[in-house]
CSV table of C-alpha atoms in Angstrom, one decimal:
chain,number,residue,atom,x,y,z
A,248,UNK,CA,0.0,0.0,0.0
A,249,UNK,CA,1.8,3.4,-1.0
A,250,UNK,CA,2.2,5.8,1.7
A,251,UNK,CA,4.0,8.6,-0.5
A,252,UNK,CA,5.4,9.3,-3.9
A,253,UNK,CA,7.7,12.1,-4.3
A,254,UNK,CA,9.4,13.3,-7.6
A,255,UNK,CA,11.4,16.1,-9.2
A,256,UNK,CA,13.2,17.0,-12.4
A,257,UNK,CA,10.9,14.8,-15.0
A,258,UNK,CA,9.0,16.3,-17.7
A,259,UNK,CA,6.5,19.2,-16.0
A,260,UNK,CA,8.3,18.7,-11.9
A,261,UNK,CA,11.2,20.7,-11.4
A,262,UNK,CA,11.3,20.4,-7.7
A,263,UNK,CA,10.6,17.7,-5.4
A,264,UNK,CA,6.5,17.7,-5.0
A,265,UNK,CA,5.1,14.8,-2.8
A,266,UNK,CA,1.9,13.2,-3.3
A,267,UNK,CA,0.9,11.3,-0.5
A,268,UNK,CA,-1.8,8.9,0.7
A,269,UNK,CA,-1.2,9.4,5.0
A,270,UNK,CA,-5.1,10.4,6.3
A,271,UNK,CA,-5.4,14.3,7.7
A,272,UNK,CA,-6.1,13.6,11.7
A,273,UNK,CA,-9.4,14.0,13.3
A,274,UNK,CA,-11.4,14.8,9.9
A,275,UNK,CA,-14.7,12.5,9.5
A,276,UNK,CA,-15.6,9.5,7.4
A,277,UNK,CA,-14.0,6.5,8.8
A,278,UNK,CA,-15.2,4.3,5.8
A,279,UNK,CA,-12.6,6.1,3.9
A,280,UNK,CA,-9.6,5.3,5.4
A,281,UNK,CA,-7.6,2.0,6.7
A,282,UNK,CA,-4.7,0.9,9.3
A,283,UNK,CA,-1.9,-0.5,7.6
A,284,UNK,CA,-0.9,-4.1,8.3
A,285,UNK,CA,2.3,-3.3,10.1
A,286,UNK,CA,4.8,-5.1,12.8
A,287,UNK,CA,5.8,-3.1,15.3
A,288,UNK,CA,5.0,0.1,14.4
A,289,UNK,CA,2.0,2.2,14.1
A,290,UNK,CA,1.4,4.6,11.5
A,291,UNK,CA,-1.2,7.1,10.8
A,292,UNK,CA,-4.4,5.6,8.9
A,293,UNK,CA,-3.8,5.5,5.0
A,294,UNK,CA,-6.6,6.8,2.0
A,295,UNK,CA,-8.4,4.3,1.1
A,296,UNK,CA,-9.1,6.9,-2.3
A,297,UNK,CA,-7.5,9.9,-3.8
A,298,UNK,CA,-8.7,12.4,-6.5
A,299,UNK,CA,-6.4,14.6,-8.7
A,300,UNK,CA,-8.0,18.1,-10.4
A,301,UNK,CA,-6.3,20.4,-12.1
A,302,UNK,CA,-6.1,22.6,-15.3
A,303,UNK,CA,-5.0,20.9,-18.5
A,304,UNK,CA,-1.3,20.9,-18.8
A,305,UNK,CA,-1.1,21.6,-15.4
A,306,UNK,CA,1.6,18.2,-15.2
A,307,UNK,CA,-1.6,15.4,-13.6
A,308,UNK,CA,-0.8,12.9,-16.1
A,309,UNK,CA,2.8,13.2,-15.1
A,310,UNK,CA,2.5,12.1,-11.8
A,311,UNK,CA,0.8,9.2,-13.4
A,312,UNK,CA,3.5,8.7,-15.8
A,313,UNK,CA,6.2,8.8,-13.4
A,314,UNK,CA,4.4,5.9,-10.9
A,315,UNK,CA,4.0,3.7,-14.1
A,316,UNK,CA,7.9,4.3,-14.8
A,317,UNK,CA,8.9,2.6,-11.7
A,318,UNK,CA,7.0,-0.5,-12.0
A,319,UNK,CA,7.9,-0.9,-15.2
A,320,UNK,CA,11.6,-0.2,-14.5
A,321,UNK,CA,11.5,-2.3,-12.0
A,322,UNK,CA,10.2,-5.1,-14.6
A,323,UNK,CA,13.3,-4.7,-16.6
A,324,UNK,CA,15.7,-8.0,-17.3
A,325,UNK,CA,19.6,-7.5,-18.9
A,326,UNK,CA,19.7,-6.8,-22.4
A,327,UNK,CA,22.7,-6.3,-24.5
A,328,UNK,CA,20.8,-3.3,-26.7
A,329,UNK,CA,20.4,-0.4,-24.5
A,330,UNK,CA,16.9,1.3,-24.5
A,331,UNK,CA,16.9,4.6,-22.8
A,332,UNK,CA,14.8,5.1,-19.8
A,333,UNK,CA,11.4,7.4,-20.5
A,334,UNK,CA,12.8,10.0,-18.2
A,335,UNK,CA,12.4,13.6,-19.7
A,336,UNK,CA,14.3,16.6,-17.5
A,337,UNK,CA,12.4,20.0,-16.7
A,338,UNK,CA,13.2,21.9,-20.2
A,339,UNK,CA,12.7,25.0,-18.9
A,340,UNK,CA,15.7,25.0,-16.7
A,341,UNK,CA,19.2,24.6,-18.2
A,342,UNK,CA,20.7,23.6,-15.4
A,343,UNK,CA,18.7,20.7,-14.9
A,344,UNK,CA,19.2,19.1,-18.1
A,345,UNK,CA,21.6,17.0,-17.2
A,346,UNK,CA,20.7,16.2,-14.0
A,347,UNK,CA,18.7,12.8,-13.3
A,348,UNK,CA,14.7,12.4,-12.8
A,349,UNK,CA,14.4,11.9,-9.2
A,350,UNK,CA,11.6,9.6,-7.6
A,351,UNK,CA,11.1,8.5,-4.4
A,352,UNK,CA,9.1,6.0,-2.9
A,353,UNK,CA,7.3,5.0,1.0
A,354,UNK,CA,5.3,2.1,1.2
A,355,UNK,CA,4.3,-0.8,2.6
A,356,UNK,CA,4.2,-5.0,2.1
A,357,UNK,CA,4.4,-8.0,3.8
A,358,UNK,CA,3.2,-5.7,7.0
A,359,UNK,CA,6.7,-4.0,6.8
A,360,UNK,CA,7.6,-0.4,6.0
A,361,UNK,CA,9.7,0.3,3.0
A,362,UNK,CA,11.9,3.7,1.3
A,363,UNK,CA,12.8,3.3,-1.7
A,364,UNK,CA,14.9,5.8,-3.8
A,365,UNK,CA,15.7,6.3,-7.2
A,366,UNK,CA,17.5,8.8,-9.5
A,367,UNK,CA,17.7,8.2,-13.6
A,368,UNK,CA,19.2,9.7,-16.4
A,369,UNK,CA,18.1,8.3,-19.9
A,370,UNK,CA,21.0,6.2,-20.2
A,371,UNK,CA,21.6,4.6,-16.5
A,372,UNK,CA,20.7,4.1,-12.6
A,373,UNK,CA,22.8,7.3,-11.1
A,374,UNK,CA,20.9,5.9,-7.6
A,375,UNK,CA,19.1,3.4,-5.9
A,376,UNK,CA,18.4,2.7,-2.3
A,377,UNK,CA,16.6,0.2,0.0
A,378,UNK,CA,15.5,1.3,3.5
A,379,UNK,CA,13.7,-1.0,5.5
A,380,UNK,CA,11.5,0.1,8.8
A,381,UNK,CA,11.3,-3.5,11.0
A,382,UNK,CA,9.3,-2.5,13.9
A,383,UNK,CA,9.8,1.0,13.3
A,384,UNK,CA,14.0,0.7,13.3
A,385,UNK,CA,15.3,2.9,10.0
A,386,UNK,CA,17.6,0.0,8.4
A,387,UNK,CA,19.6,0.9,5.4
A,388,UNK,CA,19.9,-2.9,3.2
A,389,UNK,CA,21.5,-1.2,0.4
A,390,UNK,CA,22.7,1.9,-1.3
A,391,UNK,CA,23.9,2.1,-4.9
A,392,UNK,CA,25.7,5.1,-6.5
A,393,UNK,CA,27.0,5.9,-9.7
A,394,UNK,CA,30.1,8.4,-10.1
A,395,UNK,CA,33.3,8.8,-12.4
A,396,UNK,CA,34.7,5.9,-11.4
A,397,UNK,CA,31.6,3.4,-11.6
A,398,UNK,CA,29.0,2.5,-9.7
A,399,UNK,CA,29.5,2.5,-5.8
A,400,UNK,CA,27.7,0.3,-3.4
A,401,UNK,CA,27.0,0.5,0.3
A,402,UNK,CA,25.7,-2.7,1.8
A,403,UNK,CA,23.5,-2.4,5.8
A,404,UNK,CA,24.1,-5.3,7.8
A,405,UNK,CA,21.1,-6.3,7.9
A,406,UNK,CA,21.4,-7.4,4.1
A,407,UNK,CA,21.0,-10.9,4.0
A,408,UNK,CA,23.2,-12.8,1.4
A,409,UNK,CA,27.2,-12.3,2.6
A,410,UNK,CA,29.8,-10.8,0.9
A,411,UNK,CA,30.6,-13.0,-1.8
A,412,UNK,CA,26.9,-13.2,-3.2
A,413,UNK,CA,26.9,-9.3,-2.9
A,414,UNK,CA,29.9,-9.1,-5.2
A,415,UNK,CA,28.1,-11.8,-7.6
A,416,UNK,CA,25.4,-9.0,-7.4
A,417,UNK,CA,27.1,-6.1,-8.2
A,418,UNK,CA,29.1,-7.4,-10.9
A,419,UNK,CA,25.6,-9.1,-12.6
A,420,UNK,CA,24.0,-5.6,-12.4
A,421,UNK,CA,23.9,-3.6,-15.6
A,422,UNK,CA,23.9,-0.1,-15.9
A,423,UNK,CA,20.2,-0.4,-16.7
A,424,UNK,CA,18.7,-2.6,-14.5
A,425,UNK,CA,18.1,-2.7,-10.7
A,426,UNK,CA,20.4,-4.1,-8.2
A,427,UNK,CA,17.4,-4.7,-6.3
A,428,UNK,CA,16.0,-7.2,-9.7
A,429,UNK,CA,19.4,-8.4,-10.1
A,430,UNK,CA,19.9,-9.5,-6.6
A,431,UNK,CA,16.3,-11.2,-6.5
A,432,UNK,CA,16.9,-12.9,-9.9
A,433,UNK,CA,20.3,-14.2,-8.6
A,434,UNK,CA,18.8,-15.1,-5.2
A,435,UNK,CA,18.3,-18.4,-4.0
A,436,UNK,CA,15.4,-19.7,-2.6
A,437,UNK,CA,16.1,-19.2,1.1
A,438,UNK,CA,16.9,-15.6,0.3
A,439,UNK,CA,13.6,-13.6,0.7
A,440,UNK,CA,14.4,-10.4,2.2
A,441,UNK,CA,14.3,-8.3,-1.1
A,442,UNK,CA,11.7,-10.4,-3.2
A,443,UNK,CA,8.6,-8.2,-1.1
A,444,UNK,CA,9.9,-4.9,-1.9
A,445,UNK,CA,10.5,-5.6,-5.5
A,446,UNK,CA,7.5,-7.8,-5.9
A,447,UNK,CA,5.2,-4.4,-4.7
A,448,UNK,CA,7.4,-2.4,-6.7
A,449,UNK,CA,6.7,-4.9,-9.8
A,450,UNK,CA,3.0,-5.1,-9.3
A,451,UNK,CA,1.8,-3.0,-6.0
A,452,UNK,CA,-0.4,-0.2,-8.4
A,453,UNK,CA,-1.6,-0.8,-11.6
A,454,UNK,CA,-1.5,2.6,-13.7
A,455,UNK,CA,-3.4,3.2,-16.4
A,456,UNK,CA,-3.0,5.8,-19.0
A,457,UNK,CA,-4.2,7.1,-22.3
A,458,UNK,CA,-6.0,5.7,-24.7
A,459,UNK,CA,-8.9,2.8,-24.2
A,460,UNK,CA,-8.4,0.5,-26.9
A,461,UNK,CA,-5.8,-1.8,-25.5
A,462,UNK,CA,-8.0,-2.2,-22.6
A,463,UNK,CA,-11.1,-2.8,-25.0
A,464,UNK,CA,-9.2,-5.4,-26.8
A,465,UNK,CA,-8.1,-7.5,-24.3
A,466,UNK,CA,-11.1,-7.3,-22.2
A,467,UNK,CA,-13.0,-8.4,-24.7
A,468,UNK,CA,-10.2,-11.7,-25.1
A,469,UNK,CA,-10.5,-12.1,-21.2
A,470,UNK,CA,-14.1,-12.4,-21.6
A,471,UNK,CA,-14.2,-14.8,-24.6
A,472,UNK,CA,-11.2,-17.3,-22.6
A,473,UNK,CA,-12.9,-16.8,-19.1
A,474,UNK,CA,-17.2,-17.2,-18.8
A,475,UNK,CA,-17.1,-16.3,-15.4
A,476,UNK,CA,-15.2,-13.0,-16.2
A,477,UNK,CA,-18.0,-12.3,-19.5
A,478,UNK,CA,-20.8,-13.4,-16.8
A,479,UNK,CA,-19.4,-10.6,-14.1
A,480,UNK,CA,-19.1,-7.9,-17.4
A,481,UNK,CA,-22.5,-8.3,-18.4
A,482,UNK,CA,-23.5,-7.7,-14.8
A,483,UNK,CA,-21.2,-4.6,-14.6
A,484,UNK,CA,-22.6,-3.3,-18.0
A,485,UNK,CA,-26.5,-4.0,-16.1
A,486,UNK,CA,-25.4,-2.2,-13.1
A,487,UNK,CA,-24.3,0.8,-15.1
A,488,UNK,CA,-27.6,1.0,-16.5
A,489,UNK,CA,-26.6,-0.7,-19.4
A,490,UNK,CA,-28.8,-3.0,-20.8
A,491,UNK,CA,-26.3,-6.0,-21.7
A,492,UNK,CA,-27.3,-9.5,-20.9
A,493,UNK,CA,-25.5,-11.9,-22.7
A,494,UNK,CA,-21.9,-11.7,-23.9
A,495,UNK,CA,-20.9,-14.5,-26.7
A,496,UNK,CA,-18.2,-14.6,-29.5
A,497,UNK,CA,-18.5,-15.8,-33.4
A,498,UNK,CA,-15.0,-17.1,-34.8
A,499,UNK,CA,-13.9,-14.8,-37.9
A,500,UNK,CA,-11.3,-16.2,-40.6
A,501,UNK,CA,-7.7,-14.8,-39.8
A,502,UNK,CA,-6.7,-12.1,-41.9
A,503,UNK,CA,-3.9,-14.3,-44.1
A,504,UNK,CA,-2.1,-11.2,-44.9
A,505,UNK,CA,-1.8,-10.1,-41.5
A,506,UNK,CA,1.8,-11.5,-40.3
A,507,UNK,CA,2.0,-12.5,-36.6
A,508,UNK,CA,4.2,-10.5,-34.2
A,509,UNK,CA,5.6,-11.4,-31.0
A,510,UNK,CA,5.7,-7.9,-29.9
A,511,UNK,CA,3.1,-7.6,-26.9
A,512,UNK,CA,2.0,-3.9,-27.8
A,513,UNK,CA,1.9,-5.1,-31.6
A,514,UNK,CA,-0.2,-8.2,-30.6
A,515,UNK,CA,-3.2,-5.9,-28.0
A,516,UNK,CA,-3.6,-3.6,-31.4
A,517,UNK,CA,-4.0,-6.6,-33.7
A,518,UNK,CA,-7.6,-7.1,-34.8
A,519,UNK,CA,-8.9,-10.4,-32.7
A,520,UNK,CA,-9.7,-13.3,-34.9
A,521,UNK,CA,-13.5,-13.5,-33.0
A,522,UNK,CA,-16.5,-10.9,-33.2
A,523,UNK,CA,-18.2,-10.1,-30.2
A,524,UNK,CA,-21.4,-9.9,-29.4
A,525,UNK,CA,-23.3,-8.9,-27.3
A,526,UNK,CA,-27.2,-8.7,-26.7
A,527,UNK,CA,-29.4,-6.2,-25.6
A,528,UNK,CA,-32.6,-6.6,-23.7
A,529,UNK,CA,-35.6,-3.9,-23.9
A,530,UNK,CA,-39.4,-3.8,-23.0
A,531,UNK,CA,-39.9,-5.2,-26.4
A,532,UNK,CA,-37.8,-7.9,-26.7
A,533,UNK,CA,-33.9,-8.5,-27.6
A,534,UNK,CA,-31.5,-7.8,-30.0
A,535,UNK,CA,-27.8,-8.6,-30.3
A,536,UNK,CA,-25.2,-6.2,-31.9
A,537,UNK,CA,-21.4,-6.6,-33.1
A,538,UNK,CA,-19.2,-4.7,-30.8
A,539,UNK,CA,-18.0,-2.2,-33.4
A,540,UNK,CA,-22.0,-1.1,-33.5
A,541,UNK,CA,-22.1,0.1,-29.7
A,542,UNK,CA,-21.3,3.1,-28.6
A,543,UNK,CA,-18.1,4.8,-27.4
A,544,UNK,CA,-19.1,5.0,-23.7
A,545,UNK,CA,-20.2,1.3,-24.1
A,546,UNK,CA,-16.8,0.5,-25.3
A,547,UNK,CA,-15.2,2.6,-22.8
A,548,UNK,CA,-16.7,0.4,-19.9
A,549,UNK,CA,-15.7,-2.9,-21.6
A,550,UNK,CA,-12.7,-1.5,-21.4
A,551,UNK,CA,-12.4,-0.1,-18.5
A,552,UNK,CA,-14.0,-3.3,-16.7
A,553,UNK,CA,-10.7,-5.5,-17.2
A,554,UNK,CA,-8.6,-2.8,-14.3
A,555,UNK,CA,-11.2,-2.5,-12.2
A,556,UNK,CA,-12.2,-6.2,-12.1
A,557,UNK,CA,-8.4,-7.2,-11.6
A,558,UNK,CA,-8.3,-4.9,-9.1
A,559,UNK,CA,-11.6,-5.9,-7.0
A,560,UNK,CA,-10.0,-9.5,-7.2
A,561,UNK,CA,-6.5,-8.8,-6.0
A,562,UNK,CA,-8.6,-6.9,-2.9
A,563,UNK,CA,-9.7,-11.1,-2.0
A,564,UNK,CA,-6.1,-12.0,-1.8
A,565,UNK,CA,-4.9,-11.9,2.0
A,566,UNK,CA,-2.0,-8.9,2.3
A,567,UNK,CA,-1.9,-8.2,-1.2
A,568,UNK,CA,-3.3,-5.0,-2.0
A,569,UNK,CA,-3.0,-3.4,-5.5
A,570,UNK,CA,-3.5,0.8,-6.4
A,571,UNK,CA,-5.1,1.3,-8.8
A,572,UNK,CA,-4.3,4.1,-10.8
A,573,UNK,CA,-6.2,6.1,-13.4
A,574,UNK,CA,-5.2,8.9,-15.5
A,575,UNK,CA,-8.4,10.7,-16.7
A,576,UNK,CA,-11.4,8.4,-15.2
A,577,UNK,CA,-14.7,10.7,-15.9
A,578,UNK,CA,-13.1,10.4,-19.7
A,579,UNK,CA,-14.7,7.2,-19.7
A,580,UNK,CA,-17.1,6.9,-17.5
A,581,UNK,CA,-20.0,8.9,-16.7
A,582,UNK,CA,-20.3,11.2,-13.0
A,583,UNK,CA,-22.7,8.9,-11.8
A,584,UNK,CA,-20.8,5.6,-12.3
A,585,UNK,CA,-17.3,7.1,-11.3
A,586,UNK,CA,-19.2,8.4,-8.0
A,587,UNK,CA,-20.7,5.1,-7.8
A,588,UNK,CA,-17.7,3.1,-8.2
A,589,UNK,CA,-15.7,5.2,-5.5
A,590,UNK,CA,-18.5,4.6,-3.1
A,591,UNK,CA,-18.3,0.4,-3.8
A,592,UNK,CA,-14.9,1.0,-3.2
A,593,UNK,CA,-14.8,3.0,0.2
A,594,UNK,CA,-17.2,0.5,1.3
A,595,UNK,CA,-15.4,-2.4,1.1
A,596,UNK,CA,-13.4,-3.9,3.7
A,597,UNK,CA,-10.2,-3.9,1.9
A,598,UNK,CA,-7.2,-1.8,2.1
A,599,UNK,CA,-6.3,-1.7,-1.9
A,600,UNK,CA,-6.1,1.6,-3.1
A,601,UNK,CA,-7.6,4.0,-5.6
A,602,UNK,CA,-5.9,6.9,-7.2
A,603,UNK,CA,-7.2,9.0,-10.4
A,604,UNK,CA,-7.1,12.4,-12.5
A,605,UNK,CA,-10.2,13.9,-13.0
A,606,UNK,CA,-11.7,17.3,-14.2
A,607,UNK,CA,-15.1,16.0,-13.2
A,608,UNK,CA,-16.1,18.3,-10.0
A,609,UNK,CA,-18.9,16.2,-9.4
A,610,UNK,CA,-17.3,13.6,-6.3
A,611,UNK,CA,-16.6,17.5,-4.6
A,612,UNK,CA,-20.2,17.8,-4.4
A,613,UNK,CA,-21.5,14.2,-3.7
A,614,UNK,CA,-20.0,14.3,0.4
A,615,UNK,CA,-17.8,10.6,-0.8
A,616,UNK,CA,-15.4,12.1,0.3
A,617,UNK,CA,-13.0,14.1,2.7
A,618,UNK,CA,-11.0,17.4,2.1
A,619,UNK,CA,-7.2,15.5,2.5
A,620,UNK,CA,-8.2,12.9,-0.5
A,621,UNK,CA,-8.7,16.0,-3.0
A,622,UNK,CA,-5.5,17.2,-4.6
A,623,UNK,CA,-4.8,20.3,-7.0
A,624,UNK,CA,-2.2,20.6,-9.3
A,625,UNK,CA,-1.0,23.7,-10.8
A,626,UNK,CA,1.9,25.0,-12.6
A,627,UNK,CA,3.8,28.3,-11.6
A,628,UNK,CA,5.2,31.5,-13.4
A,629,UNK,CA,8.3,28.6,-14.2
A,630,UNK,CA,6.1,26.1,-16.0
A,631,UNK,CA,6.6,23.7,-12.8
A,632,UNK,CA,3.9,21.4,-10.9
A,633,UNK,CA,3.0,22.6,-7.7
A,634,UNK,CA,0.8,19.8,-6.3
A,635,UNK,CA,-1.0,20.5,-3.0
A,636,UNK,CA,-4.2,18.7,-0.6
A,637,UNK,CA,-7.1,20.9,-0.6
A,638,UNK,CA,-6.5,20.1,3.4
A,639,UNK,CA,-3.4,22.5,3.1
A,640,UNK,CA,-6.5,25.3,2.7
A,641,UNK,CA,-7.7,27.0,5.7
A,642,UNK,CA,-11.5,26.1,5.9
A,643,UNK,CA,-14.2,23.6,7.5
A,644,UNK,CA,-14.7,20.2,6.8
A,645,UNK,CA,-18.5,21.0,6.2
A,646,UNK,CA,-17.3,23.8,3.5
A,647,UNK,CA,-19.0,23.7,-0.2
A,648,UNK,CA,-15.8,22.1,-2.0
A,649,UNK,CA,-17.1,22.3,-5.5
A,650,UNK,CA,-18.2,26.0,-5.3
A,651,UNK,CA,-14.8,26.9,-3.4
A,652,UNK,CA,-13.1,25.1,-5.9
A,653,UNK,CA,-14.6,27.5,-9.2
A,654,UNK,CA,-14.7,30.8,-6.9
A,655,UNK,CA,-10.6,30.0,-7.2
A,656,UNK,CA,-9.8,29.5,-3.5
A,657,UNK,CA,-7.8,26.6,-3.7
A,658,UNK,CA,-6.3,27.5,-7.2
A,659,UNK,CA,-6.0,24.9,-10.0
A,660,UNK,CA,-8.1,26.2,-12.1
A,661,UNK,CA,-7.2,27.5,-15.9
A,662,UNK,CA,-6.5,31.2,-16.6
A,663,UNK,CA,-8.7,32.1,-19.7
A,664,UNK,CA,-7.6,35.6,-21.2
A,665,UNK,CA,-10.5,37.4,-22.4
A,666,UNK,CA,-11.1,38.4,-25.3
């Protein structure tokens, strides 16, 4: 479960700005926030949901961007052709061209408290670090640093493994790949102490980003190789008011002139070799149409059913609780169903996580939720991201948050020159 997620010097962030998930003491709605699984240490309750506003450009969909670069970073195996890491500087600033992206990590897995640290230029790891909190005790396992003369490691003594097998490490890691995944790969299988960390870090928050029709496609392949999953999406569809009762799939010959690629990203685009279809149910009777005939918004929450399902599943797994992350959700979705699904959510008894962009103002008006899970970003006279908690305004907890929000008193909001 995050805690906090700091970062500075990537595309709009100049300096640090910290986004963070830690509950505001003493404000209402208990349904809305949890206590982390932890041994030997309390820590304040945790959001159980965070919403992002802001104007366009204002640098929300870079926040997102820079959560989904550590997982998949983190995901990363040795490979002889280098591929430079998706970690644009702050152009505005010369200085900080060369300088690395910074990001910075607090979280928590396997009921342990974890720091993790991270600093990349295109071309390499310049830093990495592993601090681990057992009962509350700050405990360096590792520290790696690159300089003139290589990369330079500092080793706590805590780190399980022994010399030897941390030199197999060291000398194993590439310039573009983690020590942390390099130690875990090259770990037996009495060596667990890192495997955690890396494993939240790997899979911990699913971000999602951009366009729909990946998701479209491969939602509509999980429901054709999975009933029960086609069963549950026809119920979603019905519970969104979308009358959708029956979900089946017609085989389609294969385009022969279509060559197969093993490229994954090339593979989600390719047209599937099945049509779906799905039937409709009204006061006079049914009628089934071809996917392509429904709507966008239709297609939208087929889509967006496959992240949302696999992350109300991973909340019935015991200590494994997965963010999920959305960048744009009312672009999907209508008010209603977003403010529905947020209210499922907080009423659950699980501790998973949900974090999204919006520019929707309707969840500010629907009392879901509490002042500290509202955050603005903004960018300066620089061109930088300021983020900030609507909690960091003076006001009451009772307060009119929508019609604050447009009279300008929290800020975030676009500056249209008149004409």
């Amino acid at each position: 479960m995050l805690i906090e997620f700091s970062v500075s010097n990537f595309r709009s962030f100049r300096e640090k700005q910290t986004f963070s998930m830690v509950a505001a003491p003493r404000l209402k709605k208990g349904n809305n926030v949890f206590k982390p699984a932890l041994k030997g240490e309390k820590l304040p309750d945790l959001l159980k949901v965070a919403a992002i506003y802001g104007p366009n450009a204002s640098g929300k969909s870079n926040l997102i961007k820079a959560l989904g670069i550590v997982s998949d970073i983190t995901k990363r195996q040795p490979s002889a052709q280098s591929t430079p890491f998706p970690v644009p500087t702050f152009r505005f600033d010369p200085q900080l061209t060369d300088q690395p992206c910074q990001i910075e990590l607090h979280f928590v897995c396997a009921e342990q408290r974890y720091e993790f640290q991270l600093a990349l230029t295109q071309e390499r790891v310049i830093q990495e670090q592993l601090i681990a909190f057992p009962k509350g005790k700050e405990t360096l396992l590792y520290k790696r640093r690159h300089s003139s003369s290589g990369d330079e490691y500092t080793f706590g003594q805590q780190l399980e493994g022994g010399k030897d097998l941390h030199d197999l490490w060291k000398k194993a890691t590439s310039p573009q790949v983690l020590f942390l995944a390099q130690a875990v790969a090259n770990s037996s299988e009495n060596l667990n102490q890192l495997k955690p960390p890396l494993q939240w870090l790997q899979t911990g928050f699913m971000v999602f980003s951009g366009s729909m029709e990946a998701l479209k496609i491969l939602s509509q392949r999980q429901a054709e190789s999975d009933s029960t999953f086609a069963k549950d999406l026809s119920a979603f569809l019905q519970e969104v008011d979308v009358p959708i009762t029956n979900i089946r799939f017609d085989q389609v010959e294969p385009n022969s002139d279509e060559s197969i690629s093993t490229n994954k990203l090339k593979s989600i685009s390719t047209k599937p070799n099945s049509r779906t279809l799905l039937t409709h149910r009204t006061a006079l009777g049914e009628a089934e149409f071809d996917f392509q005939e429904e709507s966008e918004g239709t297609k939208n929450l087929i889509g967006f059913w496959l992240p949302w399902h696999l992350h109300s599943k991973s909340r019935l797994i015991p200590n494994f609780n997965v963010a999920l992350v959305v960048d744009e959700f009312d672009s999907s979705l209508h008010p209603e169903i977003v403010a529905s699904l947020v209210e499922k959510h907080l009423k659950s008894q699980s501790s998973s996580q949900l974090i999204f962009t919006t520019h929707d103002t309707h969840l500010m008006d629907t009392k879901l939720l509490r002042r500290d899970q509202f955050w603005l970003a903004e960018r300066d006279t620089n061109g930088a991201t300021q983020l900030r908690s609507i909690h960091d305004f003076e006001g009451r907890e009772s307060e009119d948050l929508e019609k604050r929000y447009y009279e300008g008193r929290y800020r975030g909001l676009p500056f249209i020159r008149k004409a």
